[in-house]
Amino acid sequence: MKISCDIEVRHLSRVEGHGNIRISIKNGQVREAVWEVVETPRFFEAMLVGKLYENAPYICGRICGICSIGHTLASIRAIENGFGFTPSAQTARLRLLLKHMETLQSHILHIYFLAAPDFLGVGSVLPLIKSHPEVVRRALRLKLLANEVCDEVGGRRLHPTRTVVGGFTMLPDRDALGRFHQRLRAGLADLFASAELFATFTFPAFTRETEFVSLRREGSYPFIGGELFSSDGVRKKEHEYRAMTNEYLAAHSTSKLSRLSRESFAVGALARLNNNFAYLRPQAAAIAGEFGLGPVNHNLFMNNLAQLVECVHVVEDAIALIDELLTDCWQEPRQAVTPRAGIGVGAVEVPRGILYHCLEFDKDGRIRKADCVIPTSQNHANISKDIEALAAHCVAQGKSDKETELLAEMLVRAYDPCISCSVH
Amino acid sequence: MVELINPGMSLFAKKPRGREEDDLFHKAEITNVYPMTATEKLYQIQIIDPAARRGFLFKPGQFIMLEAPGIGEAPFSISSAPSRLGNIELCIRAVGVLTRFLSRLERGVMIGISGPFGTCFPVEEMVGEDVILLAGGLGIVPMRSPIMSLLENRSRYGRIDVMYGARRPSELLFGYQHAMWRQFDIGLKVIVDRSEPGWTGPVGMITALLAKRLAQGERSRFGNATNAIVCGPPVMFKPICDMLLEAGLSMEKIFVSLERRMHCGRGKCCRCNIGSTYTCLDGPVFDYWSVLNLKEAI
Amino acid sequence: MSDAKSYLGVPVLRPRVGFFELTSCEGCQLQLLNNEATLLDFLDLVEIVNFREGMKESGDNYRIAFVEGAVTRADEVERLREIRRNAEMVIALGSCACFGGVNQLKNRFNDPAWVKREVYGEYPIDSQAAVPLAAVIKVDLEIFGCPVKKEEVERIVTNLVLGKEVKHPKYPVCMECKAHENICLFDLGEPCLGPITRGGCDAWCPSNRLGCWGCRGPAPEANVDELRKIVARKNIPLERLLDRLECFGGFGGEADAVRKELGGLK
Amino acid sequence: MIFKVLAAGELEKFFELLVVNKLIGPVERGPAVDGRLLFDFAEVAEIAELRLDFTQTVHSAKKYLLPYLEETGVFVMEGSDWEKRVDYGAHQPLVLFGLHACDINALNKLDKVLLAEPYPNRFYGAKRAAMFIIGHSCRPTPACFCRSMGADSVRHGCDLFLTPLGDDYFVEIMSSRAFHIMESLDLREPTRRDHKRFQEQAKHRGNLLTAEVDATDLTKILDMEFDSTVWNEWGRRCLSCGTCAQVCPTCYCYGLEEVVALDLAKGAKIRQLYSCNLLDFAEVAGGYNFRPESRTRLKYRYYHKHRGFVEAFEEPLCVGCGRCGTNCLAGITVPEVIASVRRGEVENG
Ligand SMILES: Cc1cc2nc3c(=O)[nH]c(=O)nc-3n(C[C@H](O)[C@H](O)[C@H](O)COP(=O)(O)OP(=O)(O)OC[C@H]3O[C@@H](n4cnc5c(N)ncnc54)[C@H](O)[C@@H]3O)c2cc1C
Ligand code: SF4
Ligand code: SF4
Ligand code: SF4
């Protein structure tokens, strides 16, 4: 039986941002198994202090290159909540459509470009261009579709330009929306083909019971606003997010960490799926069924599949949203908002889990204090705990260092961590 | 309902879609490339279509627009003798996007040329008279065509002087032809700003050459029957032309070639305008009288 | 992937390129993956030997290094110097690398310790003022933008591969904005840095009815004084102009001057 | 020229006759913060979109002849060789419905230079010949100084010109094409009353033209004032942004750029409308710039329009539409600039 192992992965690849994995096992004892976040901090929360409210969505969008739309929307929601403003139904629909397409493009990027190479035994997507051209093309097609909808609705796929407090600077072209409707339908077929591909992958059978946190709203699979919910039974209001996140600092990490009922908890696609399974759109639910994914699933490797299920869900939902948008005539893109003193919180489900922005304003709408709690920072503690358990599990099974290293990498990647975002 | 027929189509039916932009555009092959200095190369170019090649009539001082597909298009003076028609020579200094790319091309590559464009040095009108040619730096390039033209008809002209200044000996262009020019009884004087090992000629500014020539007591030979052609960097024009005027040349007989940014060569892009004057249509060759009447010309 | 390419008879070698990120959102790198429609052609043009965000393999034998992000910590200085040693050409990718980007917003506070405390409390954290790459190493080419525009990156890379010089427009964003026939943001009562910001983004923001924030930095000879007068004439608070001037770091000096006039910060 | 009167209801019929073609007309873009309505030319499918009561479009109609960006050649590469394809971009006739006198005159001025021999611009020529232009009398704005530029009325350059007389339209038919198209409409001969109403209308419009430029001896004055210090002040204000040229119906300077496709299989030559106010307009190889300061560039724009063009064509390259001044953020307007040159000083603004 194998009793020792030493693994060090510096700057894990195919994840967003910089993190290291260190595992050290001596005589069958796990002496160290850590997920270390070494990303450089950027101090967004300080940057915002003294700025007029309108800067927050623009600057905070720059927290993350993948989910800039989510950050922008979270800031906008925090501001609107703080000013007691409710966006119009049209604005809400367009924002959700935009959010969905970000989810789609981010999930596709993750499952195809970052995760799939592990399952196909290659180091990156590059060799797949030759060996699996149709797979790469399908992925690109889906990502392109999602990105083009983002361009049309948000003005830009990355660091959106049309999203502002009160609504949008301008509205999408109705004919373009009609065309996207058709392409989204075709996109569903691509997603089913993706499901077939993923059904051929073997996911490690590794479970560790954990607590799952997400938004929850009766009757829907929520992405923007709602109640805060944990699979251990904690329920809080949006503005009580601090009671849900309990951030703390620790050595070996420039990111803050979170805990709730236990030492750690998980957010993200699997958490959402576990907590809101009943509200999945029909075809998404069907695919989840085929994968045997149901609440409460404690295998974090399955997050990859949960993402795929969510892709189907957001596409189905986007089709419905476009139907609704095209039924009504366009109203004014943007409504006026009046700043007032107070605190506002915006909770948004971004691809990697629940994101909170909290902003405190003076009476002119100048920001006095800002707080952003990022999904990946909420996951970090859970990742560490998972690695520890995985290491023990591997030792018990007598896996080689190489195998253990790969599994550990795959596990971290399964969370789809957005590290630079977590150290914002 | 009235569907208008497309009158544009009929008006320009001679040039339907898919054809060249206008009759002035020719595909040409780079038949030879010779490095001349560290930055200049001589390109021999042949227009592909034989009829177009034979019909390519130009005058000394005129230029073409050279286009390398996808890379750029710019004006270049034709540096060969007009009698060579569509077998032209260009001497090009690698300074920017197009010219640096050109410097990497080998023989056999196809490029596009349009032209010839612009005004010329009126060598025909100088028959029977003296000509003094003053070139600074790259100015020798547009000068070579009139020189060749004068050589080919050497007996029809009086005294011919060429004064050529370069920054250093290694930057001298067409050195291989200097001996030949002299053989044709051309008074060629070369000067460099800075000497290099092996250089035995004079060192200084081109104005020194001219001053020396003027001081040789041959002033009497200057006057209404002497023509001057001046090419070079803008800073060179004024002092030289002033000296020539001083020596008695008439303004209408001093010709300069001006350089401007050009994007079309056809009087349409405005890039080369000096006031209402298009360097490409009304120039690049101007007599000095016209230049003095142009604001900001030199 | 085809091996030997040529253009106008000039052989075109696929350069080995590496992508690196310092302090940033990594969005500019992602913009490359966002080139779905042309990604395969792009990959055919260059050989990627280092791209941590997208691949596991890595090598130091790159000729061109694209570096994203600002420098904010000693280890980044080291990493950047190493990249400089390995690469023939270092390209600053995006506004963080060119000017410090949003990261340099923290530099504007007089008290760096306060900045750290505001986010991390008393917990010790290592971070220096955010500076652009050029403050540390020699940069061969800058690609501006937050984010960079993929069409522009493609054009630049094509030119690099061809050995055709890369030139940035010298005109401001207004030029491209007018070509789109957008309504001028000032006519909508919004501030816009379009008149002083380097063009080349095809007026990305104004075309979406958002005033330009100056992410590409100043156009050569930007007339900031006149823009200040315009903003005053249009009754737009100077503070809103400042927000934009200082956002990405390209207008450092001008932003400092305005800030001083408005009465400083912590 | 033939004069007719078009009955009130017939305009819609006329529009319907033409709309099978690509039809361009003034449309509303929305209000500015100061309440001004903004208009531009755009493709129109229904007469209701057409705002014939427009004051002035922000951008001129020149884009239909001189697009901001135009591919003037595509190269399909084959090794060291290639094939060049040129498309003048005049694929279908274009109906321009509702151009004001100044804009029609602007096209006439562009014709003079762009269609001039020996090298007419075929891209422009093909599109120009494929145009059917319907003029419409205007509602002057305080910025219009077209009368000073002699561009307030139209004698040629369009197919017909409409002037509303109450509900009817006074029609000046200027081409046989227009005559034939209008045959099926209910046109009547103008009565004396119609002519009188037409003249009254013209007079009323004339009264609204308040801005002026004193163009007497302007070329000479510009010549003498070449070194005037007023340019320093205008240059200090100018943003070198090129907006004035972009919106101007008569500015036609351009730049060229060549690009290679990502797969290296194609190249293209792209023409971009440029402006002499831009920093690098007069830069030549080696980095030398003939007009490095904004004051010399701005001055050049005025000299080209009001001196150089006059010398060449006996009319200024300006129709007095006032667009450049209205859209210049720095508030640099032609009447003020020219007045300042005459006066020798700039008034504070
Ligand atoms: C009538 C005429 C005849 C000519 N004849 C000849 C000739 O015979 N031989 C010859 O060699 N040239 C000749 N020229 C000059 C030649 O046309 C220019 O050198 C040409 O524009 C170069 O094109 P390019 O694409 O290489 O340069 P571009 O890349 O277009 O560079 C030129 C422009 O870019 C700027 N530029 C270039 N590099 C830099 C830099 N590093 N920094 C800042 N700005 C830069 C220049 O200022 C200039 O504006 C002639 C010009 C004219 C008008
Ligand atoms: S418009 Fe301004 S802020 Fe927007 S992309 Fe362009 S330069 Fe950047
Ligand atoms: S005059 Fe006005 S519009 Fe024209 S370049 Fe100068 S600032 Fe821009
Ligand atoms: S210069 Fe100004 S006023 Fe004259 S035509 Fe052009 S935009 Fe109109």
Short mmCIF file of C-alpha atoms in Angstrom, two decimals, chain A residues 10-19 38-52 54-55 58-59 61-66 105 109 113-114 117-118 122-127 129-130 136-137 139-141 143-144 147 151 154-162 164 169-170 249-256 334 366 368-370 405-406 409 413 420 422-424, chain C residues 1 3 20-31 33-37 39-40 43 47-49 51-57 70 72-73 75-76 79 102-109 112 114-123 125-128 146-148 150 190-191 201 204-215 237 239-240 242-244 246-248 265-266:
data_model
loop_
_atom_site.label_atom_id
_atom_site.label_comp_id
_atom_site.label_asym_id
_atom_site.label_seq_id
_atom_site.Cartn_x
_atom_site.Cartn_y
_atom_site.Cartn_z
CA ARG A 10 1.76 25.96 -8.95
CA HIS A 11 -0.64 28.25 -10.78
CA LEU A 12 -3.20 25.66 -11.72
CA SER A 13 -4.01 25.89 -15.42
CA ARG A 14 -7.36 26.09 -17.17
CA VAL A 15 -8.92 28.08 -14.38
CA GLU A 16 -9.45 31.79 -14.15
CA GLY A 17 -6.83 33.32 -11.87
CA HIS A 18 -3.92 32.01 -9.83
CA GLY A 19 -4.12 29.23 -7.27
CA VAL A 38 -2.17 33.56 -4.43
CA GLU A 39 -3.95 35.96 -6.72
CA THR A 40 -3.01 39.61 -6.30
CA PRO A 41 -5.70 41.68 -4.59
CA ARG A 42 -7.16 44.64 -6.45
CA PHE A 43 -9.17 46.43 -3.72
CA PHE A 44 -12.34 47.12 -5.66
CA GLU A 45 -14.24 47.76 -2.44
CA ALA A 46 -11.88 50.59 -1.58
CA MET A 47 -11.80 51.96 -5.12
CA LEU A 48 -15.50 52.65 -5.04
CA VAL A 49 -15.43 54.74 -1.88
CA GLY A 50 -16.28 58.35 -2.63
CA LYS A 51 -17.49 57.60 -6.14
CA LEU A 52 -20.95 58.44 -7.45
CA GLU A 54 -23.18 55.22 -11.39
CA ASN A 55 -19.54 54.15 -11.28
CA TYR A 58 -19.04 50.04 -14.59
CA ILE A 59 -16.09 49.50 -12.28
CA GLY A 61 -17.98 44.71 -13.95
CA ARG A 62 -14.19 44.75 -14.23
CA ILE A 63 -13.90 42.42 -11.24
CA CYS A 64 -14.24 39.52 -13.61
CA GLY A 65 -13.61 38.92 -17.28
CA ILE A 66 -15.96 35.95 -17.45
CA GLN A 105 -21.28 31.18 -22.56
CA LEU A 109 -16.39 27.73 -21.91
CA PHE A 113 -12.52 24.28 -22.97
CA LEU A 114 -11.48 23.90 -19.35
CA PRO A 117 -9.70 18.08 -22.01
CA ASP A 118 -9.22 16.18 -18.71
CA VAL A 122 -5.41 15.99 -23.37
CA GLY A 123 -3.87 19.15 -21.99
CA SER A 124 -6.04 21.68 -23.73
CA VAL A 125 -8.65 22.18 -26.36
CA LEU A 126 -5.97 22.64 -29.03
CA PRO A 127 -5.40 18.93 -29.83
CA ILE A 129 -9.35 20.79 -32.96
CA LYS A 130 -7.73 17.96 -34.90
CA VAL A 136 -14.93 22.02 -30.96
CA ARG A 137 -17.12 23.49 -33.61
CA ALA A 139 -18.77 24.39 -28.55
CA LEU A 140 -17.80 27.44 -30.56
CA ARG A 141 -21.26 27.61 -32.09
CA LYS A 143 -20.55 30.15 -27.26
CA LEU A 144 -20.90 32.40 -30.26
CA ASN A 147 -22.05 35.97 -26.88
CA ASP A 151 -23.75 41.88 -27.60
CA GLY A 154 -25.94 44.29 -23.25
CA GLY A 155 -24.00 46.07 -25.97
CA ARG A 156 -20.91 44.00 -25.38
CA ARG A 157 -20.25 40.41 -24.32
CA LEU A 158 -17.59 41.48 -21.89
CA HIS A 159 -17.88 44.59 -19.73
CA PRO A 160 -21.35 45.43 -21.05
CA THR A 161 -22.11 48.96 -22.18
CA ARG A 162 -25.89 49.22 -22.23
CA VAL A 164 -27.21 51.04 -16.42
CA THR A 169 -29.14 52.85 -22.52
CA MET A 170 -30.76 51.34 -25.59
CA LEU A 249 -9.49 35.70 6.52
CA ALA A 250 -6.92 32.94 6.70
CA ALA A 251 -3.26 32.39 5.96
CA HIS A 252 -2.41 30.85 2.56
CA SER A 253 -5.11 32.91 0.89
CA THR A 254 -5.46 36.43 -0.45
CA SER A 255 -9.13 35.63 -0.88
CA LYS A 256 -11.56 35.83 2.00
CA ARG A 334 -34.49 53.56 -19.02
CA ARG A 366 -22.04 58.80 -3.33
CA ARG A 368 -19.55 55.38 1.42
CA LYS A 369 -18.80 51.72 1.71
CA ALA A 370 -18.77 48.74 -0.61
CA GLU A 405 -2.66 15.17 -8.84
CA LEU A 406 -4.92 14.89 -11.87
CA GLU A 409 -6.84 19.33 -10.43
CA ARG A 413 -11.61 22.74 -11.99
CA SER A 420 -9.12 36.65 -9.77
CA SER A 422 -12.54 35.99 -5.57
CA VAL A 423 -9.58 38.26 -4.87
CA HIS A 424 -11.13 41.37 -6.23
CA MET C 1 -3.26 23.37 -39.08
CA ASP C 3 2.39 24.47 -41.71
CA PHE C 20 0.37 35.78 -19.38
CA GLU C 21 -1.65 37.62 -16.82
CA LEU C 22 -0.73 39.81 -13.92
CA THR C 23 -3.27 41.74 -11.84
CA SER C 24 -6.39 41.83 -13.98
CA CYS C 25 -9.79 40.37 -14.64
CA GLU C 26 -8.33 38.17 -17.41
CA GLY C 27 -11.02 39.49 -19.69
CA CYS C 28 -8.63 40.51 -22.44
CA GLN C 29 -7.33 36.96 -22.74
CA LEU C 30 -10.88 35.73 -22.78
CA GLN C 31 -11.61 38.08 -25.62
CA LEU C 33 -11.44 32.79 -26.81
CA ASN C 34 -14.42 34.98 -27.55
CA ASN C 35 -13.32 35.05 -31.17
CA GLU C 36 -15.51 32.03 -31.83
CA ALA C 37 -16.09 32.72 -35.50
CA LEU C 39 -10.74 31.33 -33.43
CA LEU C 40 -9.64 28.46 -35.61
CA LEU C 43 -4.94 29.39 -33.94
CA GLU C 47 1.43 28.59 -32.21
CA ILE C 48 0.35 28.96 -28.62
CA VAL C 49 2.93 27.58 -26.23
CA PHE C 51 -1.81 30.00 -22.10
CA ARG C 52 -2.50 29.01 -18.52
CA GLU C 53 -6.11 29.99 -18.67
CA GLY C 54 -6.71 27.62 -21.56
CA MET C 55 -4.06 24.91 -21.49
CA LYS C 56 -2.03 22.77 -19.16
CA GLU C 57 1.18 22.53 -21.18
CA ALA C 70 -1.02 45.65 -14.09
CA THR C 72 0.96 45.27 -8.16
CA ARG C 73 3.29 42.92 -6.29
CA ASP C 75 6.51 38.56 -7.46
CA GLU C 76 4.83 40.03 -10.53
CA ARG C 79 7.65 37.19 -13.41
CA VAL C 102 -9.06 50.05 -13.08
CA ASN C 103 -6.47 48.66 -10.69
CA GLN C 104 -4.78 52.04 -10.46
CA LEU C 105 -7.96 53.59 -9.05
CA LYS C 106 -6.64 52.58 -5.64
CA ASN C 107 -3.48 54.62 -6.22
CA ARG C 108 -5.52 57.79 -6.09
CA PHE C 109 -5.93 57.59 -2.33
CA PRO C 112 -2.34 53.22 0.82
CA TRP C 114 -6.27 52.89 4.43
CA VAL C 115 -6.97 51.06 1.17
CA LYS C 116 -5.70 47.80 2.62
CA ARG C 117 -7.60 48.31 5.88
CA GLU C 118 -10.82 49.06 4.06
CA VAL C 119 -10.78 45.61 2.46
CA TYR C 120 -8.68 43.38 4.71
CA GLY C 121 -8.91 45.11 8.10
CA GLU C 122 -5.74 44.60 10.07
CA TYR C 123 -4.90 41.42 8.18
CA ILE C 125 -1.61 41.94 2.81
CA ASP C 126 1.09 42.48 0.22
CA SER C 127 0.26 44.98 -2.50
CA GLN C 128 1.99 47.94 -4.10
CA CYS C 146 -10.82 47.52 -21.53
CA PRO C 147 -11.50 45.08 -22.93
CA VAL C 148 -9.36 44.86 -26.04
CA LYS C 150 -10.97 41.25 -30.79
CA GLU C 190 -24.03 62.64 -20.81
CA PRO C 191 -20.30 63.19 -20.45
CA CYS C 201 -12.42 50.74 -30.83
CA TRP C 204 -17.72 50.86 -28.97
CA CYS C 205 -19.42 52.61 -26.06
CA PRO C 206 -21.00 55.63 -27.76
CA SER C 207 -22.50 53.28 -30.33
CA ASN C 208 -24.31 51.74 -27.38
CA ARG C 209 -25.26 55.15 -26.01
CA LEU C 210 -22.73 55.06 -23.24
CA GLY C 211 -20.27 57.91 -23.11
CA CYS C 212 -16.66 56.93 -23.62
CA TRP C 213 -14.72 56.35 -20.40
CA GLY C 214 -11.35 56.71 -22.05
CA CYS C 215 -10.24 53.12 -21.73
CA PRO C 237 -20.54 68.19 -12.99
CA GLU C 239 -16.83 65.15 -10.88
CA ARG C 240 -18.40 63.04 -13.58
CA LEU C 242 -13.09 63.09 -13.28
CA ASP C 243 -14.68 59.66 -12.81
CA ARG C 244 -13.88 58.93 -16.40
CA GLU C 246 -9.23 58.53 -13.68
CA CYS C 247 -10.92 55.23 -14.42
CA PHE C 248 -8.31 53.46 -16.52
CA LEU C 265 -9.26 62.37 -1.21
CA LYS C 266 -8.36 60.27 1.81
#
